[in-house]
Coordinates of C-alpha atoms in Angstrom, one line a residue:
M112 CA -6.4 -33.5 17.5
K113 CA -9.0 -31.2 18.9
P114 CA -11.4 -29.9 16.5
I115 CA -11.0 -26.1 15.3
S116 CA -13.5 -23.9 16.6
P117 CA -16.0 -22.4 14.2
V118 CA -15.4 -19.1 15.8
I119 CA -12.0 -17.1 16.5
R120 CA -12.1 -15.1 19.6
L121 CA -9.5 -12.2 19.5
N122 CA -9.2 -10.8 23.1
P123 CA -11.0 -12.1 26.3
V124 CA -12.9 -8.5 26.8
D125 CA -14.3 -8.6 23.1
D126 CA -18.0 -8.6 22.7
V127 CA -18.0 -10.6 19.5
V128 CA -16.6 -13.3 18.1
I129 CA -15.6 -13.9 14.2
A130 CA -17.3 -16.7 12.1
R131 CA -14.4 -18.9 10.8
R132 CA -17.0 -20.4 8.5
Q133 CA -20.7 -19.7 7.9
L134 CA -22.7 -20.5 10.9
I135 CA -26.0 -22.0 10.9
T136 CA -28.9 -21.0 13.1
G137 CA -29.0 -23.1 16.4
T138 CA -25.3 -24.1 16.1
I139 CA -24.1 -24.6 19.9
L140 CA -20.7 -23.3 20.4
E141 CA -19.1 -25.4 23.1
E142 CA -16.2 -23.4 23.3
E143 CA -18.2 -20.1 24.2
N144 CA -20.0 -21.6 26.8
G145 CA -22.6 -23.4 24.9
L146 CA -23.7 -20.3 23.2
R147 CA -26.5 -20.9 20.6
V148 CA -26.1 -19.1 17.0
A149 CA -29.5 -17.1 16.8
A150 CA -29.4 -16.4 13.1
L151 CA -27.3 -17.1 10.0
I152 CA -23.7 -15.7 10.4
P153 CA -21.6 -15.3 7.3
A154 CA -18.0 -16.3 7.2
G155 CA -15.6 -13.5 8.5
H156 CA -18.6 -11.7 10.2
K157 CA -19.4 -11.0 14.0
M158 CA -21.5 -12.6 16.4
A159 CA -22.6 -11.4 19.8
T160 CA -21.4 -13.3 22.9
R161 CA -23.3 -11.4 25.5
A162 CA -26.5 -8.9 25.6
I163 CA -25.8 -5.5 24.3
A164 CA -27.9 -2.7 25.1
V165 CA -28.7 0.2 22.8
G166 CA -25.6 2.6 22.9
Q167 CA -23.4 0.5 24.8
P168 CA -19.8 0.1 23.2
I169 CA -19.1 -2.9 21.2
K170 CA -15.3 -4.3 21.5
R171 CA -13.2 -6.2 19.1
Y172 CA -9.4 -6.8 19.3
G173 CA -10.1 -5.3 22.9
Q174 CA -10.8 -2.0 21.3
I175 CA -14.1 -0.1 20.9
I176 CA -15.5 -0.4 17.2
G177 CA -18.8 1.4 17.5
T178 CA -21.9 1.3 19.8
A179 CA -25.3 -0.8 19.6
S180 CA -27.7 1.2 17.5
Q181 CA -30.3 -1.4 18.7
A182 CA -30.6 -3.8 21.4
I183 CA -28.4 -7.2 20.6
E184 CA -28.9 -10.6 22.0
P185 CA -26.3 -13.2 22.5
G186 CA -25.6 -15.2 19.3
Q187 CA -27.1 -12.6 16.9
H188 CA -25.2 -11.4 13.9
V189 CA -23.4 -8.0 14.5
H190 CA -23.1 -5.8 11.4
T191 CA -24.6 -2.5 10.0
H192 CA -28.0 -3.4 10.9
N193 CA -27.2 -2.8 14.7
L194 CA -23.6 -1.6 14.9
A195 CA -23.0 2.0 14.6
M196 CA -20.0 4.3 14.3
A197 CA -19.2 6.2 17.5
E198 CA -16.6 9.0 18.2
F199 CA -14.9 8.5 21.4
S200 CA -11.8 10.0 23.2
R201 CA -8.6 8.3 22.7
E202 CA -5.4 8.4 25.1
H203 CA -2.2 9.2 22.9
S204 CA 0.4 8.1 25.2
F205 CA 3.7 8.9 23.1
G206 CA 6.3 6.4 23.3
A207 CA 4.7 4.3 25.9
D208 CA 5.3 1.0 23.8
F209 CA 8.7 2.2 22.5
K210 CA 11.6 -0.5 22.7
P211 CA 14.9 -1.0 21.6
V212 CA 15.2 -2.7 18.2
D213 CA 16.8 -6.2 18.4
Y214 CA 18.7 -6.1 15.0
V215 CA 20.2 -9.3 13.8
D216 CA 23.9 -10.1 13.7
T217 CA 23.9 -11.0 10.1
P218 CA 21.3 -9.2 7.9
A219 CA 19.6 -11.2 5.1
T220 CA 20.4 -10.3 1.5
F221 CA 18.9 -10.3 -1.7
L222 CA 20.1 -10.1 -5.4
G223 CA 19.6 -6.3 -6.1
I224 CA 21.0 -3.8 -8.9
K225 CA 23.4 -1.2 -7.9
R226 CA 23.2 2.1 -9.4
Q227 CA 26.2 4.3 -9.9
D228 CA 25.3 6.4 -7.1
G229 CA 25.1 3.7 -4.5
R230 CA 21.2 3.3 -4.6
V231 CA 19.8 -0.3 -5.0
A232 CA 17.0 -1.5 -7.5
T233 CA 14.9 -4.1 -7.3
R234 CA 13.5 -3.7 -10.9
N235 CA 15.3 -2.3 -14.2
Y236 CA 12.7 -0.3 -16.0
I237 CA 13.1 2.8 -18.3
G238 CA 10.2 5.2 -17.6
V239 CA 8.1 7.7 -19.7
L240 CA 6.5 10.3 -17.3
T241 CA 4.3 13.2 -18.3
S242 CA 4.1 16.7 -17.1
V243 CA 0.5 17.2 -17.8
N244 CA -2.6 14.9 -19.1
C245 CA -2.3 16.6 -22.7
S246 CA 1.1 14.7 -23.2
A247 CA -0.4 11.3 -22.2
T248 CA -1.1 9.9 -25.7
A249 CA 2.6 10.6 -26.9
A250 CA 3.9 9.1 -24.0
R251 CA 1.9 5.8 -24.5
A252 CA 2.7 5.7 -28.0
I253 CA 6.6 5.8 -27.0
A254 CA 6.3 2.9 -24.6
D255 CA 4.1 1.1 -26.7
Y256 CA 6.7 0.6 -29.6
F257 CA 8.7 -1.2 -27.0
R258 CA 5.9 -3.7 -25.6
R259 CA 7.0 -7.3 -25.5
D260 CA 3.7 -8.5 -26.1
I261 CA 3.0 -6.8 -29.6
H262 CA 6.7 -5.8 -30.4
P263 CA 8.7 -8.8 -28.9
E264 CA 11.5 -7.7 -31.3
A265 CA 12.2 -4.3 -29.8
L266 CA 13.7 -5.5 -26.5
A267 CA 14.9 -8.9 -27.8
D268 CA 18.4 -7.9 -27.3
F269 CA 18.0 -6.4 -23.8
P270 CA 16.8 -9.2 -21.6
N271 CA 18.0 -7.2 -18.4
V272 CA 15.5 -4.4 -19.3
D273 CA 12.0 -5.3 -17.5
G274 CA 10.1 -3.0 -19.7
I275 CA 9.5 0.3 -21.0
V276 CA 6.5 2.0 -19.0
A277 CA 4.4 5.3 -19.4
L278 CA 3.1 6.5 -16.3
T279 CA 0.5 9.2 -17.3
H280 CA -2.1 11.2 -15.1
G281 CA -4.9 13.6 -15.4
L282 CA -3.3 16.6 -13.9
G283 CA -0.7 19.3 -14.5
C284 CA -2.8 22.3 -15.6
A285 CA -5.5 24.7 -14.5
V286 CA -4.3 25.1 -10.9
D287 CA -2.4 27.5 -8.8
S288 CA 1.1 27.6 -9.9
E289 CA 2.2 28.5 -6.4
G290 CA -0.1 26.1 -4.4
E291 CA 0.1 22.8 -2.7
P292 CA -1.7 20.6 -5.3
L293 CA 0.9 21.5 -8.0
A294 CA 3.8 21.2 -5.5
M295 CA 2.4 17.4 -4.4
L296 CA 2.3 16.5 -8.2
R297 CA 5.9 17.9 -8.7
R298 CA 7.0 16.0 -5.6
T299 CA 5.4 12.7 -7.0
L300 CA 6.9 13.0 -10.5
A301 CA 10.4 13.9 -9.1
G302 CA 10.2 10.8 -6.6
Y303 CA 9.4 8.7 -9.8
A304 CA 12.1 10.4 -11.8
K305 CA 14.6 9.7 -9.2
H306 CA 13.6 6.2 -8.6
P307 CA 16.3 3.5 -8.5
N308 CA 14.1 1.1 -10.2
F309 CA 14.3 3.2 -13.4
A310 CA 17.7 3.0 -15.1
A311 CA 16.5 6.1 -17.3
V312 CA 13.7 8.4 -17.6
L313 CA 11.9 10.6 -20.4
I314 CA 9.6 13.4 -19.2
V315 CA 7.1 14.4 -22.0
G316 CA 5.4 17.5 -21.7
L317 CA 2.9 19.7 -24.0
G318 CA 4.7 23.2 -23.5
C319 CA 2.1 25.6 -22.2
E320 CA 0.7 23.7 -19.1
T321 CA 1.0 25.0 -15.8
N322 CA 3.3 22.3 -14.4
Q323 CA 6.3 23.4 -16.9
I324 CA 8.9 21.0 -16.8
S325 CA 11.7 23.5 -16.3
G326 CA 9.9 24.4 -12.9
L327 CA 9.6 20.5 -11.9
L328 CA 13.3 20.6 -12.4
E329 CA 14.3 23.4 -10.5
A330 CA 11.9 22.5 -7.5
H331 CA 13.4 19.2 -7.1
N332 CA 17.1 19.6 -8.5
L333 CA 16.7 17.3 -11.4
K334 CA 19.4 17.9 -14.2
E335 CA 19.4 16.2 -17.7
N336 CA 21.8 14.0 -18.8
E337 CA 22.1 11.1 -21.2
Y338 CA 19.8 9.0 -19.2
F339 CA 17.4 11.7 -18.2
H340 CA 15.7 13.6 -21.1
T341 CA 12.9 16.1 -21.2
F342 CA 10.8 17.6 -24.2
T343 CA 7.5 18.9 -25.2
I344 CA 5.1 18.2 -28.1
Q345 CA 5.2 22.2 -29.1
S346 CA 8.9 22.6 -29.0
T347 CA 9.5 19.1 -31.0
G348 CA 7.1 20.0 -33.5
G349 CA 4.0 17.8 -32.9
T350 CA 2.9 14.5 -31.7
A351 CA 4.7 12.3 -34.5
K352 CA 7.7 14.0 -34.1
T353 CA 7.6 13.9 -30.3
V354 CA 6.8 10.0 -30.4
A355 CA 9.5 9.4 -32.8
L356 CA 12.0 11.4 -30.6
G357 CA 11.0 9.5 -27.7
I358 CA 11.6 6.3 -29.4
E359 CA 14.9 7.4 -30.7
K360 CA 16.1 8.4 -27.3
I361 CA 15.1 5.2 -25.7
K362 CA 16.9 3.0 -28.2
K363 CA 20.1 5.0 -27.5
M364 CA 19.6 4.5 -23.6
L365 CA 18.9 0.8 -24.0
P366 CA 22.6 -0.7 -24.4
K367 CA 23.5 1.0 -20.9
A368 CA 20.3 0.1 -19.2
N369 CA 20.6 -3.4 -20.1
D370 CA 24.2 -3.6 -18.8
V371 CA 23.5 -4.4 -15.2
K372 CA 23.8 -7.5 -13.1
R373 CA 22.2 -8.5 -9.8
E374 CA 24.7 -8.8 -6.7
P375 CA 24.1 -9.8 -3.1
V376 CA 23.0 -6.7 -1.0
P377 CA 21.9 -6.4 2.6
A378 CA 18.0 -6.2 3.1
S379 CA 18.5 -2.7 4.5
H380 CA 18.1 -1.5 0.9
L381 CA 14.4 -2.6 0.9
T382 CA 11.4 -0.2 1.4
L383 CA 8.2 -1.9 1.5
G384 CA 5.1 0.1 0.8
L385 CA 2.3 -1.4 2.9
Q386 CA -1.4 -1.5 1.3
C387 CA -4.6 -3.1 1.9
G388 CA -7.5 -3.2 -0.3
G389 CA -10.6 -5.1 -0.5
S390 CA -10.4 -5.9 3.2
D391 CA -13.0 -8.3 4.8
G392 CA -13.3 -9.6 8.4
Y393 CA -10.3 -11.9 8.3
S394 CA -7.9 -8.9 7.3
G395 CA -7.0 -8.0 10.7
I396 CA -6.6 -11.5 11.8
T397 CA -4.7 -13.1 9.0
A398 CA -3.2 -11.3 6.3
N399 CA -2.3 -8.0 8.1
P400 CA -0.8 -9.7 11.3
A401 CA 1.2 -11.9 8.9
L402 CA 2.5 -8.9 6.8
G403 CA 3.3 -7.0 10.2
A404 CA 5.3 -10.1 11.2
A405 CA 7.2 -9.8 8.0
V406 CA 7.8 -6.1 8.7
D407 CA 9.1 -6.7 12.0
L408 CA 11.6 -9.2 10.6
L409 CA 12.6 -6.6 7.9
V410 CA 13.2 -3.7 10.5
R411 CA 15.4 -6.2 12.6
H412 CA 17.4 -6.8 9.2
G413 CA 17.9 -2.9 8.7
G414 CA 15.0 -2.3 6.2
T415 CA 12.1 0.1 6.0
A416 CA 8.3 -0.2 5.7
I417 CA 5.8 2.4 5.2
L418 CA 2.3 2.4 6.5
S419 CA -0.2 4.7 4.9
E420 CA -3.9 5.5 4.1
T421 CA -4.6 7.8 6.9
P422 CA -8.5 7.4 7.0
E423 CA -7.7 3.8 7.5
I424 CA -5.7 4.1 10.7
Y425 CA -8.5 6.5 12.0
G426 CA -9.6 5.4 15.4
A427 CA -6.4 3.2 15.7
E428 CA -3.8 6.3 15.7
H429 CA -3.4 5.8 19.4
L430 CA -1.7 2.4 19.1
L431 CA 0.7 4.1 16.7
T432 CA 1.4 6.8 18.9
R433 CA 2.4 4.6 21.6
R434 CA 5.3 3.3 19.4
A435 CA 6.4 6.8 18.4
V436 CA 10.4 7.5 18.8
S437 CA 9.4 11.0 20.2
S438 CA 6.7 13.0 21.1
E439 CA 7.4 15.1 17.8
V440 CA 6.8 12.2 15.7
G441 CA 3.6 11.2 17.6
E442 CA 2.3 15.0 17.2
K443 CA 3.0 14.7 13.4
L444 CA 0.6 11.7 13.1
L445 CA -2.0 13.5 14.8
A446 CA -1.5 16.6 12.8
R447 CA -2.5 14.4 9.6
I448 CA -5.2 13.1 11.5
A449 CA -6.6 16.5 12.1
W450 CA -5.9 17.6 8.6
W451 CA -8.2 14.9 7.5
E452 CA -11.0 15.7 9.8
E453 CA -11.1 19.1 8.4
Y454 CA -10.6 18.1 4.8
C455 CA -13.7 15.9 5.3
A456 CA -15.8 18.5 7.1
K457 CA -14.9 21.1 4.1
N458 CA -16.3 18.6 1.5
G459 CA -19.4 17.3 3.4
A460 CA -17.9 14.0 4.1
E461 CA -17.2 11.8 7.1
M462 CA -14.1 9.4 8.0
N463 CA -16.8 6.6 8.4
N464 CA -17.2 7.0 4.6
N465 CA -14.7 4.1 4.6
P466 CA -15.4 1.2 4.6
S467 CA -16.6 0.4 1.3
A468 CA -19.6 -1.7 0.1
G469 CA -17.1 -4.8 -0.5
N470 CA -15.7 -4.0 3.0
K471 CA -19.1 -4.4 4.5
A472 CA -20.0 -7.5 2.4
G473 CA -16.8 -9.2 3.8
G474 CA -17.6 -8.5 7.4
L475 CA -16.2 -5.0 8.4
T476 CA -18.9 -2.5 9.7
T477 CA -17.1 0.6 10.8
I478 CA -13.8 2.7 10.1
L479 CA -13.1 2.0 13.8
E480 CA -13.1 -1.8 13.0
K481 CA -11.4 -1.6 9.7
S482 CA -8.6 0.6 11.2
L483 CA -7.8 -1.5 14.2
G484 CA -7.0 -4.5 11.7
A485 CA -5.4 -2.2 9.1
V486 CA -2.6 -1.0 11.5
A487 CA -1.3 -4.8 12.2
K488 CA 0.1 -4.3 8.9
G489 CA 2.7 -2.3 10.5
G490 CA 3.8 -4.8 13.1
T491 CA 5.1 -3.8 16.4
S492 CA 8.1 -2.1 15.5
N493 CA 8.9 1.8 16.6
L494 CA 7.3 4.4 14.7
M495 CA 10.6 6.3 13.5
D496 CA 9.0 9.2 11.7
V497 CA 5.8 10.6 9.5
Y498 CA 6.1 12.0 6.1
K499 CA 3.7 13.8 3.8
Y500 CA 2.3 12.5 0.8
A501 CA 5.0 11.6 -1.9
E502 CA 8.0 12.9 0.7
T503 CA 11.2 10.9 0.3
V504 CA 11.7 8.7 3.2
T505 CA 15.0 8.7 4.9
A506 CA 14.3 7.1 8.1
K507 CA 15.2 3.3 8.6
G508 CA 12.7 1.1 10.2
F509 CA 8.9 1.6 10.4
V510 CA 7.3 4.9 9.2
F511 CA 4.1 6.7 8.3
M512 CA 3.2 8.4 5.0
D513 CA 0.0 10.4 4.9
T514 CA -2.3 9.3 1.9
P515 CA -5.9 8.5 1.1
G516 CA -7.1 5.0 1.4
Y517 CA -7.5 4.7 -2.1
D518 CA -4.9 2.0 -3.0
P519 CA -3.8 3.5 -6.6
I520 CA -3.3 7.0 -4.8
S521 CA -1.7 5.6 -1.9
A522 CA 0.9 3.2 -3.4
T523 CA 1.7 6.0 -5.9
G524 CA 2.7 8.4 -2.9
Q525 CA 4.8 5.5 -1.3
V526 CA 6.8 4.6 -4.5
A527 CA 7.6 8.4 -5.0
G528 CA 8.7 8.3 -1.5
G529 CA 11.1 5.5 -2.4
A530 CA 9.4 2.1 -1.7
N531 CA 10.9 -0.4 -4.2
M532 CA 8.3 -2.8 -3.5
I533 CA 4.4 -3.0 -2.5
C534 CA 2.9 -5.4 -0.3
F535 CA -0.9 -5.7 -0.5
T536 CA -3.3 -7.6 1.6
T537 CA -6.7 -8.5 0.3
G538 CA -9.8 -10.3 1.5
R539 CA -12.0 -9.6 -1.4
G540 CA -9.7 -10.1 -4.2
S541 CA -8.1 -6.8 -5.5
A542 CA -6.2 -7.0 -8.7
Y543 CA -3.4 -4.7 -8.8
G544 CA 0.2 -4.1 -9.6
C545 CA 2.5 -1.0 -9.4
A546 CA 5.6 -0.2 -12.0
P547 CA 8.1 0.5 -11.5
S548 CA 7.8 -1.6 -7.9
P549 CA 6.9 -4.9 -7.8
S550 CA 3.6 -5.8 -5.8
L551 CA 3.0 -9.1 -3.9
K552 CA -0.5 -9.8 -2.5
L553 CA -1.6 -11.5 0.4
A554 CA -4.9 -13.6 0.4
T555 CA -6.7 -13.0 3.8
N556 CA -8.6 -16.3 3.5
T557 CA -8.4 -19.6 1.6
A558 CA -11.8 -19.4 -0.4
L559 CA -10.2 -16.2 -2.2
W560 CA -6.8 -18.1 -2.4
Q561 CA -8.7 -21.0 -4.1
R562 CA -10.8 -18.6 -6.4
Q563 CA -8.3 -16.3 -7.5
E564 CA -5.0 -17.8 -7.0
E565 CA -3.8 -16.2 -10.3
D566 CA -3.7 -12.8 -8.7
M567 CA -2.5 -13.9 -5.2
D568 CA 1.2 -14.5 -4.3
I569 CA 0.5 -16.2 -0.8
N570 CA -2.3 -17.5 1.2
C571 CA -2.7 -16.3 4.7
G572 CA -5.9 -18.0 5.3
E573 CA -4.1 -21.1 6.6
I574 CA -4.0 -18.8 10.0
A575 CA -8.0 -18.6 10.0
D576 CA -7.8 -22.5 9.2
G577 CA -5.9 -23.2 12.2
L578 CA -2.7 -24.4 10.0
A579 CA -0.1 -21.7 10.8
T580 CA 0.6 -18.7 13.0
P581 CA 0.8 -15.3 11.8
Q582 CA 4.7 -15.5 12.8
E583 CA 5.0 -18.6 10.6
I584 CA 3.7 -17.1 7.6
G585 CA 5.3 -13.9 8.2
A586 CA 8.8 -15.7 8.2
K587 CA 7.7 -17.2 4.9
F588 CA 6.4 -14.2 3.4
F589 CA 9.6 -12.5 4.4
Q590 CA 11.6 -15.0 2.1
M591 CA 9.4 -14.3 -0.7
I592 CA 10.0 -10.6 -0.5
L593 CA 13.8 -11.3 -0.8
D594 CA 13.2 -13.4 -3.8
T595 CA 11.2 -11.0 -5.3
A596 CA 13.7 -8.2 -4.7
S597 CA 16.1 -10.7 -6.2
G598 CA 14.0 -10.7 -9.7
K599 CA 11.4 -13.4 -9.2
K600 CA 8.1 -11.9 -10.9
T601 CA 5.0 -11.4 -8.9
K602 CA 1.6 -12.5 -10.3
S603 CA 0.7 -8.9 -11.1
E604 CA 3.9 -8.7 -13.2
L605 CA 3.1 -11.8 -14.8
H606 CA -0.5 -10.2 -16.0
G607 CA 1.3 -6.9 -17.1
Y608 CA -0.3 -4.6 -14.2
G609 CA 1.6 -1.3 -13.3
Q610 CA 1.1 1.6 -15.9
D611 CA -2.5 2.3 -15.3
E612 CA -2.2 2.2 -11.4
F613 CA 0.0 5.5 -11.4
V614 CA -2.5 8.0 -9.9
P615 CA -1.0 11.1 -8.0
W616 CA -3.0 12.6 -5.4
H617 CA -5.1 15.8 -6.3
I618 CA -6.4 18.0 -3.6
G619 CA -6.9 21.0 -5.2
V620 CA -9.3 23.1 -7.1
Y621 CA -9.5 23.1 -11.1
T622 CA -9.8 26.8 -12.5

């Protein structure tokens, strides 16, 4: 067999190649015309393949990722010391890459839980939500009564209930009662309250907060019934009475919540939230393209996938607008980019504040480079619509939701929008889970898989190792998505992740 090259060339026009493993000074790369490694190159990092003058653009993926901040010689390490962020004009050709969807004749199925209104769940939780941070302790106490790890007897008779989770937050008061920050929080809470993965929901408030429960219900047409209750600490008569009331209400709801069965349903009932965290130089080569291949398969089977993290598509948005189903959809995406540019300017920040320290240690240098790899999670399918944070996703196929790049906030918005599963790529080793939607984690490299397998669900490092293609791993992962939707536990679920990762986005000013 032909030896595997120690470097990866992504595009013939690229100025850099990616180290498949650590490259030692003096190594001769025959596949790069005898290029000699000029200095140690860490695994996943970039090496120049030609001389690059100061100010010249540098390409990876066939796209500009920045400019040279100093002269770079062939074989040298290309990173933060000699590659700088650069703004440049990008052509936004709306719909240029639009193509008809090649739907499969017989869609795949999974074992889902049908709700009475026709919605389909992948999990079966009871949720305890809070209108304000002040009621978080009471909500936690209610859920803790039913924890299987410390009170296994509480749910012993209800094996079909995945758990009772309290999703608390630090918001809900001291904000404009008519402004977007409160509207965004209410949109998020309502999305969770209506999520099919909840068989029943309690909302617990304090009583005097700005985010009055009555206002939340009215704004989102939520009505109390035997499986949706709301109450406050002040009206109930104190914390202990509130906790006792919540426990009693859940006890009454448990028999019905447990009375479910899984049955075959089409994959069109799946909505994936696409996330990447702790990205590295391999992310855009292995896990993200593999996830993109799985997304393309899901779309062909009638399902939906939500790409988000707007700051992490910055510099690559022109690749998405080319896939937009219409110019209106393309303009909606550019409007969100413009909002972020203004938002950063107001707060004295820059879009290139992202990547993180861990991203840079893993080989990523600028947000342009990170974004070009991040958009690969969305595959090649048409962009059907663009949504604001936590808006209900109604379109089928590949869509975009505006969120920050911080994973817990971003995924919270996606789940509020209807995502019943999260697919999360990582190169540095993010530990993450999400209730009530299961979260699958894709490792970008084999070293991470071997080091942190207890947190990873699939190894995409086989792509960089030359043992598999993104399409092969994508097909394998698509089956894993179906198995997980059918009830198979993810690694993060086995570890108990999910409650602390509920983080609604706050954009307002406290008063």
